[in-house]
Amino acid sequence: MANVRDLSISQRAALSPREAREYFRQGQVVPTAGFSAGYAQANLIIVPQALAFDVLLFAQRNPKSCPILGVLEAGQVSNELLAGGDIRTDVPKYVVYENGEKVAEPTDLAEYWREDLVTFIVGCSFTFEAALIEAGISVAHIEQDVNVPMYKTTRRSVSAGSMSGPMVVSMRPIPASQVADAVRITSRYPAVHGAPVHIGNPEELGITDLGKPDFGDAVQIPEGCIPVFWACGVTPQAAVMESRPALAIGHAPGHMLITDVKDTFYQVP
């Protein structure tokens, strides 16, 4: 199997979800933006069953940041979103938190898996990027071959049980003449964050330096582009960092689960 980083943008886009997951199962690590065009990607938050209700309630109260696509019951490792797959191996990189502190970034969860772990599969804005590209709107982090920049904001998520923390956003610079189109296109995907939560001045979100994201990589902002911010599925991990449960696991930001579901399934008229 070729090194996944040697694949061109078009080759990455042409991979089936099963093929992409096979790359990652072999331990190859790369952000998943641009992979398997036309298929939905997803964030993960995995917690012990005793914490699962708090996470479910947190998602219900913060649907823009945490739109749930599916839930794997305690100990379950696959369902129809990743047919024949394994949630413990099929993401490029994970993050393990103990008492809110990052303790590991493994490429599989063999060492950390427990039969009481419940997996929440949460919508991801990578899903609508194929629609943006099809409309002629460039996606900077794909073109620059870096991870999408993500930022903690001063906007607070609605707390639930033991879970509290800030909203996290992802940012894409959009040409000023295409911002309205980007809003229209992404608003048709409410299950994967939908329309932007903010356009323009990042300081209104408490972001003082776009060149220093909290997660992912900085992108070059082309002349004439405006920063546009979408709610991000890393928000539950920010809540984990603040709330400090004994154990929680997420995807490494930007390293998503590629599902078998067509992105059009989540598109509304």
PDB file of C-alpha atoms in Angstrom:
ATOM      1  CA  MET A   1       0.000   0.000   0.000  1.00  0.00           C
ATOM      2  CA  ALA A   2       1.375   3.401  -1.029  1.00  0.00           C
ATOM      3  CA  ASN A   3       2.074   6.024   1.587  1.00  0.00           C
ATOM      4  CA  VAL A   4      -1.116   8.018   1.894  1.00  0.00           C
ATOM      5  CA  ARG A   5       0.810  11.318   1.837  1.00  0.00           C
ATOM      6  CA  ASP A   6       2.064  10.433  -1.651  1.00  0.00           C
ATOM      7  CA  LEU A   7      -1.483  10.463  -3.021  1.00  0.00           C
ATOM      8  CA  SER A   8      -2.542  13.544  -4.960  1.00  0.00           C
ATOM      9  CA  ILE A   9      -5.582  15.590  -3.954  1.00  0.00           C
ATOM     10  CA  SER A  10      -7.613  13.909  -6.701  1.00  0.00           C
ATOM     11  CA  GLN A  11      -6.458  10.438  -5.655  1.00  0.00           C
ATOM     12  CA  ARG A  12      -7.431  11.088  -2.046  1.00  0.00           C
ATOM     13  CA  ALA A  13     -10.820  12.321  -3.170  1.00  0.00           C
ATOM     14  CA  ALA A  14     -11.375   9.190  -5.275  1.00  0.00           C
ATOM     15  CA  LEU A  15     -10.792   6.702  -2.435  1.00  0.00           C
ATOM     16  CA  SER A  16     -13.861   4.890  -1.167  1.00  0.00           C
ATOM     17  CA  PRO A  17     -14.510   5.242   2.573  1.00  0.00           C
ATOM     18  CA  ARG A  18     -13.527   1.601   3.069  1.00  0.00           C
ATOM     19  CA  GLU A  19     -10.249   2.167   1.189  1.00  0.00           C
ATOM     20  CA  ALA A  20      -9.487   5.288   3.206  1.00  0.00           C
ATOM     21  CA  ARG A  21     -10.186   3.533   6.492  1.00  0.00           C
ATOM     22  CA  GLU A  22      -7.876   0.698   5.399  1.00  0.00           C
ATOM     23  CA  TYR A  23      -5.048   3.217   4.969  1.00  0.00           C
ATOM     24  CA  PHE A  24      -5.608   4.515   8.473  1.00  0.00           C
ATOM     25  CA  ARG A  25      -5.971   1.023   9.926  1.00  0.00           C
ATOM     26  CA  GLN A  26      -2.416   0.398   8.731  1.00  0.00           C
ATOM     27  CA  GLY A  27      -1.228   3.291  10.888  1.00  0.00           C
ATOM     28  CA  GLN A  28      -0.920   5.984   8.234  1.00  0.00           C
ATOM     29  CA  VAL A  29      -1.522   9.427   9.696  1.00  0.00           C
ATOM     30  CA  VAL A  30      -2.774  12.445   7.765  1.00  0.00           C
ATOM     31  CA  PRO A  31      -5.666  14.922   8.168  1.00  0.00           C
ATOM     32  CA  THR A  32      -8.715  13.634   6.304  1.00  0.00           C
ATOM     33  CA  ALA A  33      -9.932  16.816   4.592  1.00  0.00           C
ATOM     34  CA  GLY A  34     -10.357  16.075   0.889  1.00  0.00           C
ATOM     35  CA  PHE A  35     -10.584  12.285   1.301  1.00  0.00           C
ATOM     36  CA  SER A  36     -13.450  10.255  -0.169  1.00  0.00           C
ATOM     37  CA  ALA A  37     -15.284  13.149  -1.794  1.00  0.00           C
ATOM     38  CA  GLY A  38     -19.034  12.786  -1.511  1.00  0.00           C
ATOM     39  CA  TYR A  39     -18.983  10.929   1.806  1.00  0.00           C
ATOM     40  CA  ALA A  40     -19.674  12.273   5.267  1.00  0.00           C
ATOM     41  CA  GLN A  41     -16.870  12.580   7.789  1.00  0.00           C
ATOM     42  CA  ALA A  42     -17.334  12.578  11.542  1.00  0.00           C
ATOM     43  CA  ASN A  43     -15.843  13.610  14.867  1.00  0.00           C
ATOM     44  CA  LEU A  44     -15.626  11.199  17.806  1.00  0.00           C
ATOM     45  CA  ILE A  45     -16.077  11.524  21.530  1.00  0.00           C
ATOM     46  CA  ILE A  46     -15.722   8.266  23.470  1.00  0.00           C
ATOM     47  CA  VAL A  47     -16.488   8.089  27.188  1.00  0.00           C
ATOM     48  CA  PRO A  48     -17.250   5.538  29.888  1.00  0.00           C
ATOM     49  CA  GLN A  49     -20.908   4.608  30.099  1.00  0.00           C
ATOM     50  CA  ALA A  50     -21.240   6.450  33.410  1.00  0.00           C
ATOM     51  CA  LEU A  51     -20.515   9.738  31.584  1.00  0.00           C
ATOM     52  CA  ALA A  52     -22.522   8.991  28.438  1.00  0.00           C
ATOM     53  CA  PHE A  53     -25.743  10.702  29.521  1.00  0.00           C
ATOM     54  CA  ASP A  54     -23.905  13.942  30.293  1.00  0.00           C
ATOM     55  CA  VAL A  55     -22.303  13.870  26.818  1.00  0.00           C
ATOM     56  CA  LEU A  56     -25.659  13.114  25.175  1.00  0.00           C
ATOM     57  CA  LEU A  57     -27.305  15.992  27.041  1.00  0.00           C
ATOM     58  CA  PHE A  58     -24.388  18.308  26.200  1.00  0.00           C
ATOM     59  CA  ALA A  59     -24.845  17.457  22.506  1.00  0.00           C
ATOM     60  CA  GLN A  60     -28.600  17.969  22.708  1.00  0.00           C
ATOM     61  CA  ARG A  61     -28.101  21.405  24.236  1.00  0.00           C
ATOM     62  CA  ASN A  62     -25.381  22.372  21.726  1.00  0.00           C
ATOM     63  CA  PRO A  63     -26.649  20.936  18.414  1.00  0.00           C
ATOM     64  CA  LYS A  64     -24.716  23.390  16.252  1.00  0.00           C
ATOM     65  CA  SER A  65     -21.397  22.186  17.649  1.00  0.00           C
ATOM     66  CA  CYS A  66     -22.360  18.579  18.408  1.00  0.00           C
ATOM     67  CA  PRO A  67     -24.803  17.187  15.816  1.00  0.00           C
ATOM     68  CA  ILE A  68     -24.914  13.458  16.600  1.00  0.00           C
ATOM     69  CA  LEU A  69     -24.946  11.142  13.575  1.00  0.00           C
ATOM     70  CA  GLY A  70     -24.860   7.906  15.548  1.00  0.00           C
ATOM     71  CA  VAL A  71     -24.008   6.269  18.870  1.00  0.00           C
ATOM     72  CA  LEU A  72     -22.188   2.997  19.474  1.00  0.00           C
ATOM     73  CA  GLU A  73     -23.375   1.308  22.652  1.00  0.00           C
ATOM     74  CA  ALA A  74     -20.952   0.276  25.390  1.00  0.00           C
ATOM     75  CA  GLY A  75     -18.244  -1.946  23.907  1.00  0.00           C
ATOM     76  CA  GLN A  76     -19.655  -1.732  20.358  1.00  0.00           C
ATOM     77  CA  VAL A  77     -17.001  -1.011  17.703  1.00  0.00           C
ATOM     78  CA  SER A  78     -18.963  -0.751  14.436  1.00  0.00           C
ATOM     79  CA  ASN A  79     -22.338   0.019  12.910  1.00  0.00           C
ATOM     80  CA  GLU A  80     -23.814   0.991   9.554  1.00  0.00           C
ATOM     81  CA  LEU A  81     -21.804   4.223   9.447  1.00  0.00           C
ATOM     82  CA  LEU A  82     -18.598   2.193   9.052  1.00  0.00           C
ATOM     83  CA  ALA A  83     -19.763  -1.195   7.829  1.00  0.00           C
ATOM     84  CA  GLY A  84     -17.120  -3.825   8.488  1.00  0.00           C
ATOM     85  CA  GLY A  85     -14.964  -1.222  10.189  1.00  0.00           C
ATOM     86  CA  ASP A  86     -13.644  -0.798  13.706  1.00  0.00           C
ATOM     87  CA  ILE A  87     -13.883   2.459  15.629  1.00  0.00           C
ATOM     88  CA  ARG A  88     -10.708   1.506  17.511  1.00  0.00           C
ATOM     89  CA  THR A  89      -8.480   1.464  14.415  1.00  0.00           C
ATOM     90  CA  ASP A  90     -10.135   3.285  11.511  1.00  0.00           C
ATOM     91  CA  VAL A  91      -9.287   6.898  12.418  1.00  0.00           C
ATOM     92  CA  PRO A  92      -5.801   8.218  11.532  1.00  0.00           C
ATOM     93  CA  LYS A  93      -5.065   9.445  15.058  1.00  0.00           C
ATOM     94  CA  TYR A  94      -6.852   9.647  18.394  1.00  0.00           C
ATOM     95  CA  VAL A  95      -6.415  11.737  21.533  1.00  0.00           C
ATOM     96  CA  VAL A  96      -6.642  10.172  24.997  1.00  0.00           C
ATOM     97  CA  TYR A  97      -7.475  12.412  27.968  1.00  0.00           C
ATOM     98  CA  GLU A  98      -7.080  11.511  31.630  1.00  0.00           C
ATOM     99  CA  ASN A  99      -8.479  14.034  34.104  1.00  0.00           C
ATOM    100  CA  GLY A 100      -8.691  16.539  31.263  1.00  0.00           C
ATOM    101  CA  GLU A 101      -5.035  16.237  30.305  1.00  0.00           C
ATOM    102  CA  LYS A 102      -3.872  14.840  26.972  1.00  0.00           C
ATOM    103  CA  VAL A 103      -1.802  11.751  27.751  1.00  0.00           C
ATOM    104  CA  ALA A 104      -1.458  10.077  24.347  1.00  0.00           C
ATOM    105  CA  GLU A 105      -2.141  10.432  20.602  1.00  0.00           C
ATOM    106  CA  PRO A 106      -2.246   6.801  19.437  1.00  0.00           C
ATOM    107  CA  THR A 107      -3.085   5.523  15.961  1.00  0.00           C
ATOM    108  CA  ASP A 108      -5.275   2.806  17.485  1.00  0.00           C
ATOM    109  CA  LEU A 109      -7.052   2.278  20.786  1.00  0.00           C
ATOM    110  CA  ALA A 110      -5.944  -1.274  21.574  1.00  0.00           C
ATOM    111  CA  GLU A 111      -4.197  -0.156  24.755  1.00  0.00           C
ATOM    112  CA  TYR A 112      -7.069   2.007  25.972  1.00  0.00           C
ATOM    113  CA  TRP A 113     -10.231   0.189  24.907  1.00  0.00           C
ATOM    114  CA  ARG A 114     -12.705  -0.869  27.584  1.00  0.00           C
ATOM    115  CA  GLU A 115     -16.001  -2.669  27.256  1.00  0.00           C
ATOM    116  CA  ASP A 116     -17.847   0.149  29.005  1.00  0.00           C
ATOM    117  CA  LEU A 117     -16.867   2.784  26.416  1.00  0.00           C
ATOM    118  CA  VAL A 118     -19.658   4.508  24.498  1.00  0.00           C
ATOM    119  CA  THR A 119     -18.832   6.218  21.179  1.00  0.00           C
ATOM    120  CA  PHE A 120     -20.627   9.317  19.939  1.00  0.00           C
ATOM    121  CA  ILE A 121     -20.209   9.936  16.203  1.00  0.00           C
ATOM    122  CA  VAL A 122     -20.644  13.657  15.574  1.00  0.00           C
ATOM    123  CA  GLY A 123     -21.086  15.511  12.280  1.00  0.00           C
ATOM    124  CA  CYS A 124     -18.042  17.230  10.749  1.00  0.00           C
ATOM    125  CA  SER A 125     -17.786  20.245   8.466  1.00  0.00           C
ATOM    126  CA  PHE A 126     -15.376  18.370   6.167  1.00  0.00           C
ATOM    127  CA  THR A 127     -18.573  16.786   4.840  1.00  0.00           C
ATOM    128  CA  PHE A 128     -19.729  19.926   3.031  1.00  0.00           C
ATOM    129  CA  GLU A 129     -16.340  20.852   1.601  1.00  0.00           C
ATOM    130  CA  ALA A 130     -16.928  18.816  -1.574  1.00  0.00           C
ATOM    131  CA  ALA A 131     -20.046  20.917  -2.182  1.00  0.00           C
ATOM    132  CA  LEU A 132     -18.051  24.125  -1.687  1.00  0.00           C
ATOM    133  CA  ILE A 133     -15.370  22.961  -4.121  1.00  0.00           C
ATOM    134  CA  GLU A 134     -18.001  21.887  -6.664  1.00  0.00           C
ATOM    135  CA  ALA A 135     -19.404  25.423  -6.495  1.00  0.00           C
ATOM    136  CA  GLY A 136     -15.982  26.870  -7.255  1.00  0.00           C
ATOM    137  CA  ILE A 137     -15.203  27.976  -3.715  1.00  0.00           C
ATOM    138  CA  SER A 138     -11.621  27.155  -2.775  1.00  0.00           C
ATOM    139  CA  VAL A 139     -10.893  25.437   0.539  1.00  0.00           C
ATOM    140  CA  ALA A 140      -7.568  26.793   1.760  1.00  0.00           C
ATOM    141  CA  HIS A 141      -6.437  23.971   4.018  1.00  0.00           C
ATOM    142  CA  ILE A 142      -6.998  21.381   1.276  1.00  0.00           C
ATOM    143  CA  GLU A 143      -5.166  23.462  -1.324  1.00  0.00           C
ATOM    144  CA  GLN A 144      -2.323  24.168   1.125  1.00  0.00           C
ATOM    145  CA  ASP A 145      -2.252  20.505   2.303  1.00  0.00           C
ATOM    146  CA  VAL A 146      -2.481  21.365   5.988  1.00  0.00           C
ATOM    147  CA  ASN A 147      -4.947  20.661   8.766  1.00  0.00           C
ATOM    148  CA  VAL A 148      -7.931  22.987   9.142  1.00  0.00           C
ATOM    149  CA  PRO A 149      -7.357  25.726  11.751  1.00  0.00           C
ATOM    150  CA  MET A 150      -9.590  25.482  14.833  1.00  0.00           C
ATOM    151  CA  TYR A 151      -9.931  27.952  17.695  1.00  0.00           C
ATOM    152  CA  LYS A 152     -11.408  28.056  21.178  1.00  0.00           C
ATOM    153  CA  THR A 153     -13.758  31.021  21.467  1.00  0.00           C
ATOM    154  CA  THR A 154     -15.134  33.132  24.280  1.00  0.00           C
ATOM    155  CA  ARG A 155     -18.620  31.838  23.464  1.00  0.00           C
ATOM    156  CA  ARG A 156     -19.686  29.342  26.096  1.00  0.00           C
ATOM    157  CA  SER A 157     -21.408  26.086  25.294  1.00  0.00           C
ATOM    158  CA  VAL A 158     -24.541  25.319  27.287  1.00  0.00           C
ATOM    159  CA  SER A 159     -23.438  23.162  30.211  1.00  0.00           C
ATOM    160  CA  ALA A 160     -24.892  19.711  30.860  1.00  0.00           C
ATOM    161  CA  GLY A 161     -24.260  17.672  33.978  1.00  0.00           C
ATOM    162  CA  SER A 162     -20.507  17.574  34.472  1.00  0.00           C
ATOM    163  CA  MET A 163     -19.752  18.889  30.965  1.00  0.00           C
ATOM    164  CA  SER A 164     -18.929  22.554  30.360  1.00  0.00           C
ATOM    165  CA  GLY A 165     -16.557  24.448  28.114  1.00  0.00           C
ATOM    166  CA  PRO A 166     -16.110  26.913  25.249  1.00  0.00           C
ATOM    167  CA  MET A 167     -17.401  26.619  21.710  1.00  0.00           C
ATOM    168  CA  VAL A 168     -14.681  25.637  19.239  1.00  0.00           C
ATOM    169  CA  VAL A 169     -14.833  26.871  15.638  1.00  0.00           C
ATOM    170  CA  SER A 170     -13.111  25.945  12.405  1.00  0.00           C
ATOM    171  CA  MET A 171     -12.089  28.715   9.993  1.00  0.00           C
ATOM    172  CA  ARG A 172     -12.000  28.851   6.215  1.00  0.00           C
ATOM    173  CA  PRO A 173     -11.002  32.030   4.344  1.00  0.00           C
ATOM    174  CA  ILE A 174     -13.627  32.691   1.671  1.00  0.00           C
ATOM    175  CA  PRO A 175     -13.427  35.278  -1.135  1.00  0.00           C
ATOM    176  CA  ALA A 176     -15.694  38.182  -0.227  1.00  0.00           C
ATOM    177  CA  SER A 177     -17.727  37.731  -3.396  1.00  0.00           C
ATOM    178  CA  GLN A 178     -18.454  34.083  -2.474  1.00  0.00           C
ATOM    179  CA  VAL A 179     -19.309  34.361   1.203  1.00  0.00           C
ATOM    180  CA  ALA A 180     -23.053  34.448   0.531  1.00  0.00           C
ATOM    181  CA  ASP A 181     -22.728  31.308  -1.601  1.00  0.00           C
ATOM    182  CA  ALA A 182     -20.733  29.557   1.137  1.00  0.00           C
ATOM    183  CA  VAL A 183     -23.428  30.407   3.686  1.00  0.00           C
ATOM    184  CA  ARG A 184     -26.185  29.174   1.366  1.00  0.00           C
ATOM    185  CA  ILE A 185     -24.400  25.912   0.539  1.00  0.00           C
ATOM    186  CA  THR A 186     -23.382  24.997   4.060  1.00  0.00           C
ATOM    187  CA  SER A 187     -26.770  25.929   5.536  1.00  0.00           C
ATOM    188  CA  ARG A 188     -28.172  22.908   3.681  1.00  0.00           C
ATOM    189  CA  TYR A 189     -26.072  20.595   5.887  1.00  0.00           C
ATOM    190  CA  PRO A 190     -27.409  21.147   9.436  1.00  0.00           C
ATOM    191  CA  ALA A 191     -26.290  17.648  10.504  1.00  0.00           C
ATOM    192  CA  VAL A 192     -22.655  18.615   9.904  1.00  0.00           C
ATOM    193  CA  HIS A 193     -22.667  22.088  11.570  1.00  0.00           C
ATOM    194  CA  GLY A 194     -24.606  23.918   8.846  1.00  0.00           C
ATOM    195  CA  ALA A 195     -24.225  27.637   8.234  1.00  0.00           C
ATOM    196  CA  PRO A 196     -21.366  29.638   9.781  1.00  0.00           C
ATOM    197  CA  VAL A 197     -21.644  30.965  13.329  1.00  0.00           C
ATOM    198  CA  HIS A 198     -19.572  34.062  12.548  1.00  0.00           C
ATOM    199  CA  ILE A 199     -18.203  35.964   9.550  1.00  0.00           C
ATOM    200  CA  GLY A 200     -15.393  38.481   9.678  1.00  0.00           C
ATOM    201  CA  ASN A 201     -13.655  40.011  12.691  1.00  0.00           C
ATOM    202  CA  PRO A 202     -12.222  37.107  14.743  1.00  0.00           C
ATOM    203  CA  GLU A 203     -11.824  39.292  17.845  1.00  0.00           C
ATOM    204  CA  GLU A 204     -15.609  39.186  18.264  1.00  0.00           C
ATOM    205  CA  LEU A 205     -15.108  35.481  19.071  1.00  0.00           C
ATOM    206  CA  GLY A 206     -12.184  36.216  21.359  1.00  0.00           C
ATOM    207  CA  ILE A 207      -9.650  35.062  18.749  1.00  0.00           C
ATOM    208  CA  THR A 208      -6.690  37.433  18.816  1.00  0.00           C
ATOM    209  CA  ASP A 209      -4.368  35.761  16.290  1.00  0.00           C
ATOM    210  CA  LEU A 210      -5.548  33.641  13.357  1.00  0.00           C
ATOM    211  CA  GLY A 211      -1.945  32.545  12.906  1.00  0.00           C
ATOM    212  CA  LYS A 212      -2.053  30.645  16.220  1.00  0.00           C
ATOM    213  CA  PRO A 213      -4.932  28.153  16.155  1.00  0.00           C
ATOM    214  CA  ASP A 214      -5.620  26.055  19.258  1.00  0.00           C
ATOM    215  CA  PHE A 215      -5.933  22.947  17.080  1.00  0.00           C
ATOM    216  CA  GLY A 216      -4.811  22.178  13.537  1.00  0.00           C
ATOM    217  CA  ASP A 217      -2.598  24.436  11.416  1.00  0.00           C
ATOM    218  CA  ALA A 218      -2.629  28.077  10.406  1.00  0.00           C
ATOM    219  CA  VAL A 219      -3.535  28.742   6.780  1.00  0.00           C
ATOM    220  CA  GLN A 220      -2.438  31.551   4.511  1.00  0.00           C
ATOM    221  CA  ILE A 221      -5.377  33.885   3.940  1.00  0.00           C
ATOM    222  CA  PRO A 222      -5.418  34.996   0.305  1.00  0.00           C
ATOM    223  CA  GLU A 223      -5.963  38.647  -0.503  1.00  0.00           C
ATOM    224  CA  GLY A 224      -9.617  39.525  -0.758  1.00  0.00           C
ATOM    225  CA  CYS A 225     -10.742  36.679   1.501  1.00  0.00           C
ATOM    226  CA  ILE A 226     -12.764  36.993   4.703  1.00  0.00           C
ATOM    227  CA  PRO A 227     -12.385  34.548   7.605  1.00  0.00           C
ATOM    228  CA  VAL A 228     -15.561  32.521   8.017  1.00  0.00           C
ATOM    229  CA  PHE A 229     -16.138  30.417  11.131  1.00  0.00           C
ATOM    230  CA  TRP A 230     -18.175  27.254  11.565  1.00  0.00           C
ATOM    231  CA  ALA A 231     -19.062  25.448  14.797  1.00  0.00           C
ATOM    232  CA  CYS A 232     -16.669  22.549  15.303  1.00  0.00           C
ATOM    233  CA  GLY A 233     -17.010  19.015  16.650  1.00  0.00           C
ATOM    234  CA  VAL A 234     -13.868  19.481  18.747  1.00  0.00           C
ATOM    235  CA  THR A 235     -16.137  21.380  21.155  1.00  0.00           C
ATOM    236  CA  PRO A 236     -16.765  18.241  23.297  1.00  0.00           C
ATOM    237  CA  GLN A 237     -13.007  17.794  23.674  1.00  0.00           C
ATOM    238  CA  ALA A 238     -12.711  21.378  24.904  1.00  0.00           C
ATOM    239  CA  ALA A 239     -15.389  20.498  27.452  1.00  0.00           C
ATOM    240  CA  VAL A 240     -13.394  17.424  28.470  1.00  0.00           C
ATOM    241  CA  MET A 241     -10.308  19.584  29.007  1.00  0.00           C
ATOM    242  CA  GLU A 242     -12.271  21.933  31.238  1.00  0.00           C
ATOM    243  CA  SER A 243     -14.477  19.389  33.037  1.00  0.00           C
ATOM    244  CA  ARG A 244     -11.684  16.863  33.593  1.00  0.00           C
ATOM    245  CA  PRO A 245     -13.394  13.443  33.574  1.00  0.00           C
ATOM    246  CA  ALA A 246     -11.186  10.508  34.542  1.00  0.00           C
ATOM    247  CA  LEU A 247     -11.111   9.217  30.950  1.00  0.00           C
ATOM    248  CA  ALA A 248     -12.267  10.439  27.542  1.00  0.00           C
ATOM    249  CA  ILE A 249     -11.090   9.742  24.003  1.00  0.00           C
ATOM    250  CA  GLY A 250     -11.546  11.788  20.839  1.00  0.00           C
ATOM    251  CA  HIS A 251     -10.262  11.896  17.300  1.00  0.00           C
ATOM    252  CA  ALA A 252      -7.142  13.999  16.874  1.00  0.00           C
ATOM    253  CA  PRO A 253      -8.554  17.277  15.518  1.00  0.00           C
ATOM    254  CA  GLY A 254      -8.746  17.130  11.721  1.00  0.00           C
ATOM    255  CA  HIS A 255      -8.242  13.345  11.681  1.00  0.00           C
ATOM    256  CA  MET A 256     -11.802  12.181  11.183  1.00  0.00           C
ATOM    257  CA  LEU A 257     -13.813   9.009  10.784  1.00  0.00           C
ATOM    258  CA  ILE A 258     -14.786   8.657   7.115  1.00  0.00           C
ATOM    259  CA  THR A 259     -18.245   7.115   7.016  1.00  0.00           C
ATOM    260  CA  ASP A 260     -20.061   5.086   4.394  1.00  0.00           C
ATOM    261  CA  VAL A 261     -22.890   7.629   4.248  1.00  0.00           C
ATOM    262  CA  LYS A 262     -23.166   9.918   1.225  1.00  0.00           C
ATOM    263  CA  ASP A 263     -22.968  13.577   2.176  1.00  0.00           C
ATOM    264  CA  THR A 264     -26.198  14.188   0.232  1.00  0.00           C
ATOM    265  CA  PHE A 265     -28.014  12.084   2.855  1.00  0.00           C
ATOM    266  CA  TYR A 266     -27.494  14.978   5.274  1.00  0.00           C
ATOM    267  CA  GLN A 267     -28.434  17.668   2.767  1.00  0.00           C
ATOM    268  CA  VAL A 268     -31.791  19.388   3.183  1.00  0.00           C
ATOM    269  CA  PRO A 269     -33.721  21.221   0.429  1.00  0.00           C
TER     270      PRO A 269
END
